[in-house]
Coordinates of C-alpha atoms and ligand atoms in Angstrom, one line a residue:
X280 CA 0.0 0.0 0.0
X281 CA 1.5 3.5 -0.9
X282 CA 2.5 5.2 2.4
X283 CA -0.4 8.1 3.3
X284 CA 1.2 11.5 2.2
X285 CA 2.6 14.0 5.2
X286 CA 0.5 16.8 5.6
X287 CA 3.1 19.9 6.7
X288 CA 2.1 22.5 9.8
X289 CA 3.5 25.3 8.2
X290 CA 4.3 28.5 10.9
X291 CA 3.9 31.9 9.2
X292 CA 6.6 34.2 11.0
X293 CA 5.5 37.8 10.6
X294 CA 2.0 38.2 9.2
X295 CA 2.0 41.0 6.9
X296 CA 1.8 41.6 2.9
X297 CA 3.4 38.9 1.5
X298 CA 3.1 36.7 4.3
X299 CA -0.5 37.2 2.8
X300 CA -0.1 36.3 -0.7
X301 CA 2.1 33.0 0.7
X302 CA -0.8 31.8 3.3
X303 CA -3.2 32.2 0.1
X304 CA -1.1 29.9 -2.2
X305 CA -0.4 27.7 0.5
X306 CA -4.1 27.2 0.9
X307 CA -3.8 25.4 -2.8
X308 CA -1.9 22.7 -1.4
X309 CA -2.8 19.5 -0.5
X310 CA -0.2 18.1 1.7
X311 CA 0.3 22.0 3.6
X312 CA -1.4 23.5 6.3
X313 CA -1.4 27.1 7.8
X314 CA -0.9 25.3 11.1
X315 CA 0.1 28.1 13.4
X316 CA 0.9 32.0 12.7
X317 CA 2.9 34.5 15.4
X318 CA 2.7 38.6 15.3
X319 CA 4.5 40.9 17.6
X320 CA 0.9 42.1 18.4
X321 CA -1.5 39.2 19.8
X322 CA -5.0 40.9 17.4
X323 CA -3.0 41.0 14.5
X324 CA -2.0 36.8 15.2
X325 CA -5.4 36.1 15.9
X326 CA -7.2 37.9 13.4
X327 CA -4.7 36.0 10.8
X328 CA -4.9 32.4 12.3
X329 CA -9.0 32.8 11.9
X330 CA -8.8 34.0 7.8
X331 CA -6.4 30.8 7.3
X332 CA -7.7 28.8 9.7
X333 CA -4.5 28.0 11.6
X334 CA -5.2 26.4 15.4
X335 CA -3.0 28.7 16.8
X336 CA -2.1 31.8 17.4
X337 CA 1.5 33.7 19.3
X338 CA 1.8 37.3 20.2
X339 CA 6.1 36.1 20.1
X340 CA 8.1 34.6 17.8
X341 CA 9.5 32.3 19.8
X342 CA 6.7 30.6 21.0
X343 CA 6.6 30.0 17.2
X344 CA 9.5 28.4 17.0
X345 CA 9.2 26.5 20.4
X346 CA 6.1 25.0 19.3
X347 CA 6.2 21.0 19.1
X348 CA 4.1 20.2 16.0
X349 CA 5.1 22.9 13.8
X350 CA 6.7 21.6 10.6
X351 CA 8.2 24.5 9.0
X352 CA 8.5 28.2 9.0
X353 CA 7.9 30.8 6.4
X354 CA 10.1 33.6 8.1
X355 CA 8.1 37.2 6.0
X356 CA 9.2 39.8 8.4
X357 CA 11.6 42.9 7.1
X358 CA 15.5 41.7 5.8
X359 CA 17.0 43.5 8.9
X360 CA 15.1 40.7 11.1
X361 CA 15.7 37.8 8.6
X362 CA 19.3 36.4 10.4
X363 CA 17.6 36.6 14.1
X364 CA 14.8 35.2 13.6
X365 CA 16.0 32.5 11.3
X366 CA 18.8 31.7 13.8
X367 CA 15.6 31.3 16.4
X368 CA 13.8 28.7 14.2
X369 CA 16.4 26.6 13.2
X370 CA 18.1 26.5 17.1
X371 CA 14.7 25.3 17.9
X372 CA 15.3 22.5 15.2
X373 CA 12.5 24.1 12.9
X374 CA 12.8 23.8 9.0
X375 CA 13.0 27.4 7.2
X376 CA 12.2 29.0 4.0
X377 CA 12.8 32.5 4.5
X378 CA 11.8 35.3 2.8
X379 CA 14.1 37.5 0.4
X380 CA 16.5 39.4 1.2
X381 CA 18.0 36.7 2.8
X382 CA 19.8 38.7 5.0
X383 CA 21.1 42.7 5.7
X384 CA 24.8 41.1 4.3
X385 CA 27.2 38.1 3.8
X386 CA 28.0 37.8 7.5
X387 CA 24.4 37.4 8.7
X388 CA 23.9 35.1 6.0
X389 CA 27.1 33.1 6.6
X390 CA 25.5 32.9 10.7
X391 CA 22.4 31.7 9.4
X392 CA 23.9 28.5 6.9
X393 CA 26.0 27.8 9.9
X394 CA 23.4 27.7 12.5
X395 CA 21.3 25.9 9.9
X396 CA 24.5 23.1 9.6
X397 CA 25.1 22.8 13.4
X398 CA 21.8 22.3 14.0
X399 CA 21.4 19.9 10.9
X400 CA 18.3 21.6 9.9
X401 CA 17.0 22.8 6.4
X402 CA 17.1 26.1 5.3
X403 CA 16.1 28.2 2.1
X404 CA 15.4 31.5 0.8
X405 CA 12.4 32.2 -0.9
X406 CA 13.8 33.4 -4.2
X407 CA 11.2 32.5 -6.9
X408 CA 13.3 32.8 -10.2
X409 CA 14.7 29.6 -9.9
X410 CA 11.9 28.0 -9.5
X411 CA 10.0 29.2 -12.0
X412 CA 9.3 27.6 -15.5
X413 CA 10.1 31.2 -17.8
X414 CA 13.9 30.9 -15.9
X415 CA 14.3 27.5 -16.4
X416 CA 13.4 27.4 -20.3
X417 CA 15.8 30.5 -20.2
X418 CA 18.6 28.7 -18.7
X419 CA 18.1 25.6 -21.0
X420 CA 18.3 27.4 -24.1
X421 CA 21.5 29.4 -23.0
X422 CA 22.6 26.2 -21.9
X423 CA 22.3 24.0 -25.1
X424 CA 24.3 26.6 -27.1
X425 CA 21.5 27.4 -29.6
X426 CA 21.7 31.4 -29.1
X427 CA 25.5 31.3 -29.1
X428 CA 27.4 33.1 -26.0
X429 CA 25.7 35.8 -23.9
X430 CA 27.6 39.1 -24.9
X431 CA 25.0 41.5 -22.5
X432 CA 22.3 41.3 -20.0
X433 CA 20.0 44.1 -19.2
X434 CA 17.9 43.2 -16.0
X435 CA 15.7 45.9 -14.3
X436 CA 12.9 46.1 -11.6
X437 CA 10.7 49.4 -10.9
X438 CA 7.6 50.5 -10.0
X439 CA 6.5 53.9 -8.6
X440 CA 4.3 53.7 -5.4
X441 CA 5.4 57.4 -4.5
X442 CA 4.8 59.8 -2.0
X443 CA 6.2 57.0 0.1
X444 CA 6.6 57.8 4.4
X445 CA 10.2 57.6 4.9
X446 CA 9.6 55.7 8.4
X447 CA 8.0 52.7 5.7
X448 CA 10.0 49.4 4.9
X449 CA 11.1 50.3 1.6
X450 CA 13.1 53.3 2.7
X451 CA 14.0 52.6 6.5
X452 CA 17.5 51.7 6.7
X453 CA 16.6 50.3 10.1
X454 CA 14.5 47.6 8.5
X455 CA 16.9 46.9 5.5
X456 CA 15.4 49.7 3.2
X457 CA 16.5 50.2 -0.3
X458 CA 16.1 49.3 -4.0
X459 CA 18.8 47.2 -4.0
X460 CA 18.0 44.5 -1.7
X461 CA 14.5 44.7 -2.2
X462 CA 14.0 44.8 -5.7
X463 CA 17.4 45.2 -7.5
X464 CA 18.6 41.7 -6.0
X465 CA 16.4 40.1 -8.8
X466 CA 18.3 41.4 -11.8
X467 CA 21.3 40.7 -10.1
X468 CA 20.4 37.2 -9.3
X469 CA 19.7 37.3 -13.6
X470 CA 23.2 38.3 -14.0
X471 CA 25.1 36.0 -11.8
X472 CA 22.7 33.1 -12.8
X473 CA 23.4 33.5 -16.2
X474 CA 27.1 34.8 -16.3
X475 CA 28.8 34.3 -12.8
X476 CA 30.4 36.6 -10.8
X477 CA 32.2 39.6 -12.7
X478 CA 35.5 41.0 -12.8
X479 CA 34.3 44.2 -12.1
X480 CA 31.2 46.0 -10.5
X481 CA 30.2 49.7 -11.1
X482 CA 27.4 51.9 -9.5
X483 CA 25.7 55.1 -9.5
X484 CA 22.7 55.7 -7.0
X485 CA 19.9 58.3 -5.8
X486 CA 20.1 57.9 -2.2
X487 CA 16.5 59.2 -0.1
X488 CA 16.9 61.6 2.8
X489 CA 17.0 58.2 5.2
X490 CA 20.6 57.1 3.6
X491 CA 19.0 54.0 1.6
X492 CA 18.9 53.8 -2.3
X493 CA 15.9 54.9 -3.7
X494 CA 16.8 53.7 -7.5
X495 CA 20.5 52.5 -8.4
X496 CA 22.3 51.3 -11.7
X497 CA 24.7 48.9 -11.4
X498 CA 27.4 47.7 -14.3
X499 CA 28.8 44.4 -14.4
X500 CA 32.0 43.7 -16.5
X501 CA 33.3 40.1 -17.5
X502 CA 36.1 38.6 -19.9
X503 CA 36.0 39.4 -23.3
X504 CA 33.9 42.8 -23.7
X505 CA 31.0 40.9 -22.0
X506 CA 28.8 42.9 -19.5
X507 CA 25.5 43.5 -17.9
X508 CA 23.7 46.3 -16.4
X509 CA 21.1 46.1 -13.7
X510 CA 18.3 48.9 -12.4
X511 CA 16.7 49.2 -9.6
X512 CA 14.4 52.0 -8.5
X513 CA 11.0 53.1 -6.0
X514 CA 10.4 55.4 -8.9
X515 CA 10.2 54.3 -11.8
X516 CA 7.1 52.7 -13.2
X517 CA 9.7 50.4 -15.5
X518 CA 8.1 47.3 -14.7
X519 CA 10.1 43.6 -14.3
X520 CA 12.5 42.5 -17.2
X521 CA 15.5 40.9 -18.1
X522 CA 16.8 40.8 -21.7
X523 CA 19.7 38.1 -22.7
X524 CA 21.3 39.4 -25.7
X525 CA 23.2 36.4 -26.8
X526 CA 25.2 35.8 -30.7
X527 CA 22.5 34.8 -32.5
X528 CA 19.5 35.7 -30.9
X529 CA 17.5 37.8 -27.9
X530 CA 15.6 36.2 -24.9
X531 CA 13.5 38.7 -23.1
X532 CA 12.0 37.4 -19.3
X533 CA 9.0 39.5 -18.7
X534 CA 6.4 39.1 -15.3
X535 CA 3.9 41.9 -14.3
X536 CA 3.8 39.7 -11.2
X537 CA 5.2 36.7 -9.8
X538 CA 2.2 34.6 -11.5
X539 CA 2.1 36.2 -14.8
X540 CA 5.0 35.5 -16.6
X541 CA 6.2 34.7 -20.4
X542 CA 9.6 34.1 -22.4
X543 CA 10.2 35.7 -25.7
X544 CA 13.0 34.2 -28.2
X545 CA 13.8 36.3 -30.9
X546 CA 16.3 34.7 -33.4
X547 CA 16.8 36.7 -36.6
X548 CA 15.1 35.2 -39.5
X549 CA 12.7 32.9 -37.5
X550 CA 9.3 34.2 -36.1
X551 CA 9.6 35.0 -32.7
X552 CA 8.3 32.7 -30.2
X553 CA 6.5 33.8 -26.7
X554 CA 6.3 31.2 -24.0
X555 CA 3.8 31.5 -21.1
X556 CA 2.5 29.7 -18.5
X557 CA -0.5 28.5 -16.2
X558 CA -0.1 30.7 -13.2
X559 CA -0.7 28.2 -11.2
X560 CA 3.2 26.9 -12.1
X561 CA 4.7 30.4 -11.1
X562 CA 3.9 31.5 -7.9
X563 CA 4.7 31.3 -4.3
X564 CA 3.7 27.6 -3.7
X565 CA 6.5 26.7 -5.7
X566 CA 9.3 27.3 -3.1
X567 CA 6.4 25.9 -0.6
X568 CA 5.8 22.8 -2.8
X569 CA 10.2 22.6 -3.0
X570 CA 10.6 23.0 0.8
X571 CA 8.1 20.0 1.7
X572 CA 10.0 17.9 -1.5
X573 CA 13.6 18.5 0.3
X574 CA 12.2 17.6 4.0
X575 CA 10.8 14.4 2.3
X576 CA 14.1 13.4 0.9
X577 CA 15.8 14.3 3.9
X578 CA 17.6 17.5 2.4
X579 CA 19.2 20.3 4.5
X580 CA 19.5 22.5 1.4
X581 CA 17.6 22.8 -1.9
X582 CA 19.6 22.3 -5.4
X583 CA 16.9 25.0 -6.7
X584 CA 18.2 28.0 -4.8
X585 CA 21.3 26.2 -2.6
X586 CA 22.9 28.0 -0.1
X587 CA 26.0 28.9 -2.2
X588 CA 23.5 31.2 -4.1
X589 CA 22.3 33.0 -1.3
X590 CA 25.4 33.3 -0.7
X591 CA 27.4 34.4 -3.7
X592 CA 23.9 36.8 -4.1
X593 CA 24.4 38.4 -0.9
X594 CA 28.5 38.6 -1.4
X595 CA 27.6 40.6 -4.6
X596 CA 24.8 43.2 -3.2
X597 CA 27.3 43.7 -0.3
X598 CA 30.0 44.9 -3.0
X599 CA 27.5 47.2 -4.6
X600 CA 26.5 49.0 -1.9
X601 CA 30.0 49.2 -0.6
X602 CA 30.7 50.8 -4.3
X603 CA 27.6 53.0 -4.3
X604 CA 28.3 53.9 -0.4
X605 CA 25.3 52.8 1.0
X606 CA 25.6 51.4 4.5
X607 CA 23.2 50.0 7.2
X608 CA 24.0 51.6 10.6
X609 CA 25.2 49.5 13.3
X610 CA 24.8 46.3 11.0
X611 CA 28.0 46.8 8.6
Ligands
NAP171 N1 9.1 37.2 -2.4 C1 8.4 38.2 -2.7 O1 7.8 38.3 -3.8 C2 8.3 39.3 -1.7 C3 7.5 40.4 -2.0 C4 7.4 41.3 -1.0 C5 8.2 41.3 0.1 N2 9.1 40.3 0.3 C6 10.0 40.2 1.5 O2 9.2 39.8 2.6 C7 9.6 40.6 3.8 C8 8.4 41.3 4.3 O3 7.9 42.2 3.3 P1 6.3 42.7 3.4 O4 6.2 43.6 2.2 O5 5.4 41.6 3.6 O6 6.5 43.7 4.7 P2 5.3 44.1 5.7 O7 4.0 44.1 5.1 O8 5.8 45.4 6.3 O9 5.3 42.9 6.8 C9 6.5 42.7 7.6 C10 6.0 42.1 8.9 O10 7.2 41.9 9.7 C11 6.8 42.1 11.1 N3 7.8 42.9 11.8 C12 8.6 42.4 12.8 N4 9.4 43.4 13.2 C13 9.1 44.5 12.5 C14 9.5 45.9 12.6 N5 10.4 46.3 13.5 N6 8.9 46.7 11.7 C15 8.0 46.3 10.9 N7 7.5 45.1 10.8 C16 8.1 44.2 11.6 C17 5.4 42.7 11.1 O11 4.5 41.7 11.6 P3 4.0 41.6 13.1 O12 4.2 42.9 13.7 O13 2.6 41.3 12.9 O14 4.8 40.5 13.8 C18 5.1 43.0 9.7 O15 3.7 42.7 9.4 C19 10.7 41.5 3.3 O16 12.0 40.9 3.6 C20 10.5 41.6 1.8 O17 11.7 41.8 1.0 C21 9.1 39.3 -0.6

């Protein structure tokens, strides 16, 4: 008789936006369940655990993690938080998948793969591009050789949401504010996935009143005339793109959100072909759905977004924002 499937009491960590959008996706699995939720403020857990039906409900975060029949945690509070309460979880033996950016820099990240190793525990960041279908076709056709070498990537994220309050996440060096790590880390995951680390890194930035970047350019040099650029800004209504110029043809990734998403290839000569896909292959539930696959085979890291990624990610925005001179208080 095939063995029942194991139904995982997932702990949400920090209930706001996208904390949100996760428990919703969540809700689409069959072998998850929004088990338990914790809020600095006891209304805000309760009022949570009732929408997704979670049993119970923590005005701490360590109760959380202290909790016997919790699963796994989806760690959604601001970056600036990400290394402390990870390192909670995961010294309470709890599984993680936590939220992007993984962490303020490369030494809070490096505390949170160690803890995550001496405790023998899983750990992941929730970084969708790897996991979604448009990047993988991407990666497969730069892979096989077909467009010929990548000579230049242009990668950029923007939207304008302005006036923004300056005390607000996005521009509150306190909780990790800036373009870079919360937006611009997604063209610069593009560029590392697709061409490594560079020999050289370049920036210019617009830096708010607070001392975070509000928009910022970045330029990536490699071997042999190749580059990339990146942008990155709170306003600019740009959208979400990356285009891979390659020898003989263009790809160009396009989502107007994580669920709606498609894949252009453009070879000269041939009609140009646009890829998209169900939404219900793109979203949040996808790092959900690889999480509960790693725990089944016993995993302490996923091959989808491994630890040396976060890593080398992390590495990388910390060298921009040394270059562009932008620096979290107390933290660097
Ligand atoms: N993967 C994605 O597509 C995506 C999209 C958006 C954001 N994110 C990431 O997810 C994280 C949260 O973003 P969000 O937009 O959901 O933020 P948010 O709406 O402000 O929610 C963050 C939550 O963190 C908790 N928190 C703990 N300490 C806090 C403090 N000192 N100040 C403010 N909040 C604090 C709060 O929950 P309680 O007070 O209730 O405990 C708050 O609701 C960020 O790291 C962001 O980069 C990822």
């Amino acid at each position: 008789m095939k063995p029942m499937k194991k139904i995982y009491n997932w702990g949400i960590l920090a209930p706001g936006k996208i904390a949100r959008k996760f428990a919703l996706e969540l809700q689409e699995l069959n072998n998850a369940k929004i088990y338990a939720v914790a809020s600095r403020d006891r209304q805000r857990a309760k009022d949570f655990a009732s929408e997704f039906g979670a049993v119970k409900y923590y005005d701490n975060y360590k109760a959380l993690a202290a909790d016997r029949d919790v699963d796994v945690i989806y760690i959604a509070s601001p970056h600036s938080f990400h290394a402390e309460h990870a390192k909670i979880c995961l010294e309470n033996k709890k599984p993680v998948l936590c939220e992007k950016a993984f962490a303020l820099n490369q030494r809070e990240a490096e505390e949170m793969i160690s803890s995550a190793a001496k405790n023998r525990i899983f750990l992941m960041e929730a970084f969708t591009s790897p996991q979604q279908p448009s990047y993988k076709e991407a990666k497969k056709l730069v892979d096989s050789g077909e467009l010929g070498k990548i000579k230049y990537i242009q990668g950029w994220f923007g939207f304008n949401k302005s006036p923004y309050n300056s005390s607000h996440r996005l521009l509150n060096p306190q909780l990790g504010g800036g373009s870079l790590l919360d937006i611009g880390l997604y063209p610069v995951f593009d560029v590392l996935w697709f061409l490594g680390i560079p020999l050289s890194i370049s920036t210019s930035a617009e830096i708010a009143s607070t001392g975070v970047d509000q928009s910022i350019s970045v330029r990536f040099e490699y071997s042999d005339g190749v580059s990339a650029s990146v942008f990155a800004s709170f306003y600019s209504a740009s959208g979400v793109g990356t285009d891979i110029l390659c020898e003989r043809g263009t790809l160009r990734l396009r989502r107007s959100s994580a669920v709606d998403q498609w894949l252009e290839i453009d070879i000269p000569g041939e009609e140009v072909k646009c890829l998209t896909w169900d939404t219900g292959e793109c979203g949040l539930k996808q790092e959900a759905l690889e999480v509960m696959n790693c725990l089944e085979a016993g995993k302490l890291e996923s091959d989808k977004m491994p630890h040396s990624m976060s890593l080398k990610l992390m590495k990388v925005l910390d060298h921009i924002r040394r270059k562009a001179g932008i620096i979290y208080p107390g933290r660097d």
